[in-house]
Amino acid sequence: MRKSTERDIIRWHERGYTPAEIHRILPQCTTDEITAIINNHPTENGARRR
């Protein structure tokens, strides 16, 4: 997956989009992949989501 796609997913999630909504925008990514990207992205304090 391209880094720009990952950045888009994180940006949309930060704006309140759910993984299902992001999947409709990017059908080539499964909701599981989107959720994994969101969970592996560090939060503001540097901790990863769980």
mmCIF file with all atom_site columns, C-alpha atoms in Angstrom:
data_model
loop_
_atom_site.group_PDB
_atom_site.id
_atom_site.type_symbol
_atom_site.label_atom_id
_atom_site.label_alt_id
_atom_site.label_comp_id
_atom_site.label_asym_id
_atom_site.label_entity_id
_atom_site.label_seq_id
_atom_site.pdbx_PDB_ins_code
_atom_site.Cartn_x
_atom_site.Cartn_y
_atom_site.Cartn_z
_atom_site.occupancy
_atom_site.B_iso_or_equiv
_atom_site.pdbx_formal_charge
_atom_site.auth_seq_id
_atom_site.auth_comp_id
_atom_site.auth_asym_id
_atom_site.auth_atom_id
_atom_site.pdbx_PDB_model_num
ATOM 1  C CA . MET A 1 1  ? 0.000   0.000  0.000  1.00 0.00 ? 1  MET A CA 1
ATOM 2  C CA . ARG A 1 2  ? 1.274   3.454  -0.853 1.00 0.00 ? 2  ARG A CA 1
ATOM 3  C CA . LYS A 1 3  ? 2.269   5.820  1.950  1.00 0.00 ? 3  LYS A CA 1
ATOM 4  C CA . SER A 1 4  ? -0.018  8.494  0.510  1.00 0.00 ? 4  SER A CA 1
ATOM 5  C CA . THR A 1 5  ? -2.964  6.089  0.849  1.00 0.00 ? 5  THR A CA 1
ATOM 6  C CA . GLU A 1 6  ? -2.053  5.410  4.468  1.00 0.00 ? 6  GLU A CA 1
ATOM 7  C CA . ARG A 1 7  ? -1.827  9.152  5.160  1.00 0.00 ? 7  ARG A CA 1
ATOM 8  C CA . ASP A 1 8  ? -5.250  9.654  3.552  1.00 0.00 ? 8  ASP A CA 1
ATOM 9  C CA . ILE A 1 9  ? -6.764  6.928  5.752  1.00 0.00 ? 9  ILE A CA 1
ATOM 10 C CA . ILE A 1 10 ? -5.283  8.473  8.910  1.00 0.00 ? 10 ILE A CA 1
ATOM 11 C CA . ARG A 1 11 ? -6.418  11.969 7.891  1.00 0.00 ? 11 ARG A CA 1
ATOM 12 C CA . TRP A 1 12 ? -9.982  10.802 7.197  1.00 0.00 ? 12 TRP A CA 1
ATOM 13 C CA . HIS A 1 13 ? -10.086 8.861  10.470 1.00 0.00 ? 13 HIS A CA 1
ATOM 14 C CA . GLU A 1 14 ? -8.934  11.951 12.381 1.00 0.00 ? 14 GLU A CA 1
ATOM 15 C CA . ARG A 1 15 ? -11.800 13.870 10.746 1.00 0.00 ? 15 ARG A CA 1
ATOM 16 C CA . GLY A 1 16 ? -14.298 11.328 12.061 1.00 0.00 ? 16 GLY A CA 1
ATOM 17 C CA . TYR A 1 17 ? -14.735 8.854  9.192  1.00 0.00 ? 17 TYR A CA 1
ATOM 18 C CA . THR A 1 18 ? -15.313 5.239  10.216 1.00 0.00 ? 18 THR A CA 1
ATOM 19 C CA . PRO A 1 19 ? -13.396 2.357  8.582  1.00 0.00 ? 19 PRO A CA 1
ATOM 20 C CA . ALA A 1 20 ? -16.587 1.405  6.699  1.00 0.00 ? 20 ALA A CA 1
ATOM 21 C CA . GLU A 1 21 ? -16.898 4.934  5.294  1.00 0.00 ? 21 GLU A CA 1
ATOM 22 C CA . ILE A 1 22 ? -13.233 4.970  4.294  1.00 0.00 ? 22 ILE A CA 1
ATOM 23 C CA . HIS A 1 23 ? -13.718 1.584  2.599  1.00 0.00 ? 23 HIS A CA 1
ATOM 24 C CA . ARG A 1 24 ? -16.419 3.131  0.404  1.00 0.00 ? 24 ARG A CA 1
ATOM 25 C CA . ILE A 1 25 ? -13.908 5.791  -0.664 1.00 0.00 ? 25 ILE A CA 1
ATOM 26 C CA . LEU A 1 26 ? -11.077 3.272  -1.152 1.00 0.00 ? 26 LEU A CA 1
ATOM 27 C CA . PRO A 1 27 ? -12.696 -0.038 -2.152 1.00 0.00 ? 27 PRO A CA 1
ATOM 28 C CA . GLN A 1 28 ? -9.287  -1.593 -2.909 1.00 0.00 ? 28 GLN A CA 1
ATOM 29 C CA . CYS A 1 29 ? -8.581  -1.632 0.863  1.00 0.00 ? 29 CYS A CA 1
ATOM 30 C CA . THR A 1 30 ? -10.514 -3.971 3.126  1.00 0.00 ? 30 THR A CA 1
ATOM 31 C CA . THR A 1 31 ? -11.981 -2.678 6.370  1.00 0.00 ? 31 THR A CA 1
ATOM 32 C CA . ASP A 1 32 ? -9.529  -4.960 8.229  1.00 0.00 ? 32 ASP A CA 1
ATOM 33 C CA . GLU A 1 33 ? -6.575  -3.287 6.476  1.00 0.00 ? 33 GLU A CA 1
ATOM 34 C CA . ILE A 1 34 ? -7.986  0.152  7.238  1.00 0.00 ? 34 ILE A CA 1
ATOM 35 C CA . THR A 1 35 ? -8.506  -0.747 10.896 1.00 0.00 ? 35 THR A CA 1
ATOM 36 C CA . ALA A 1 36 ? -4.935  -2.087 11.115 1.00 0.00 ? 36 ALA A CA 1
ATOM 37 C CA . ILE A 1 37 ? -3.532  1.149  9.673  1.00 0.00 ? 37 ILE A CA 1
ATOM 38 C CA . ILE A 1 38 ? -5.555  3.206  12.143 1.00 0.00 ? 38 ILE A CA 1
ATOM 39 C CA . ASN A 1 39 ? -4.525  1.019  15.097 1.00 0.00 ? 39 ASN A CA 1
ATOM 40 C CA . ASN A 1 40 ? -0.819  1.089  14.158 1.00 0.00 ? 40 ASN A CA 1
ATOM 41 C CA . HIS A 1 41 ? -0.713  4.854  13.747 1.00 0.00 ? 41 HIS A CA 1
ATOM 42 C CA . PRO A 1 42 ? 0.815   6.644  16.753 1.00 0.00 ? 42 PRO A CA 1
ATOM 43 C CA . THR A 1 43 ? -1.477  9.022  18.617 1.00 0.00 ? 43 THR A CA 1
ATOM 44 C CA . GLU A 1 44 ? -0.565  12.575 19.640 1.00 0.00 ? 44 GLU A CA 1
ATOM 45 C CA . ASN A 1 45 ? 1.316   11.396 22.740 1.00 0.00 ? 45 ASN A CA 1
ATOM 46 C CA . GLY A 1 46 ? 3.281   8.810  20.744 1.00 0.00 ? 46 GLY A CA 1
ATOM 47 C CA . ALA A 1 47 ? 1.387   5.745  21.999 1.00 0.00 ? 47 ALA A CA 1
ATOM 48 C CA . ARG A 1 48 ? -0.183  3.343  19.554 1.00 0.00 ? 48 ARG A CA 1
ATOM 49 C CA . ARG A 1 49 ? -3.923  2.672  19.646 1.00 0.00 ? 49 ARG A CA 1
ATOM 50 C CA . ARG A 1 50 ? -5.114  -0.719 20.857 1.00 0.00 ? 50 ARG A CA 1
#
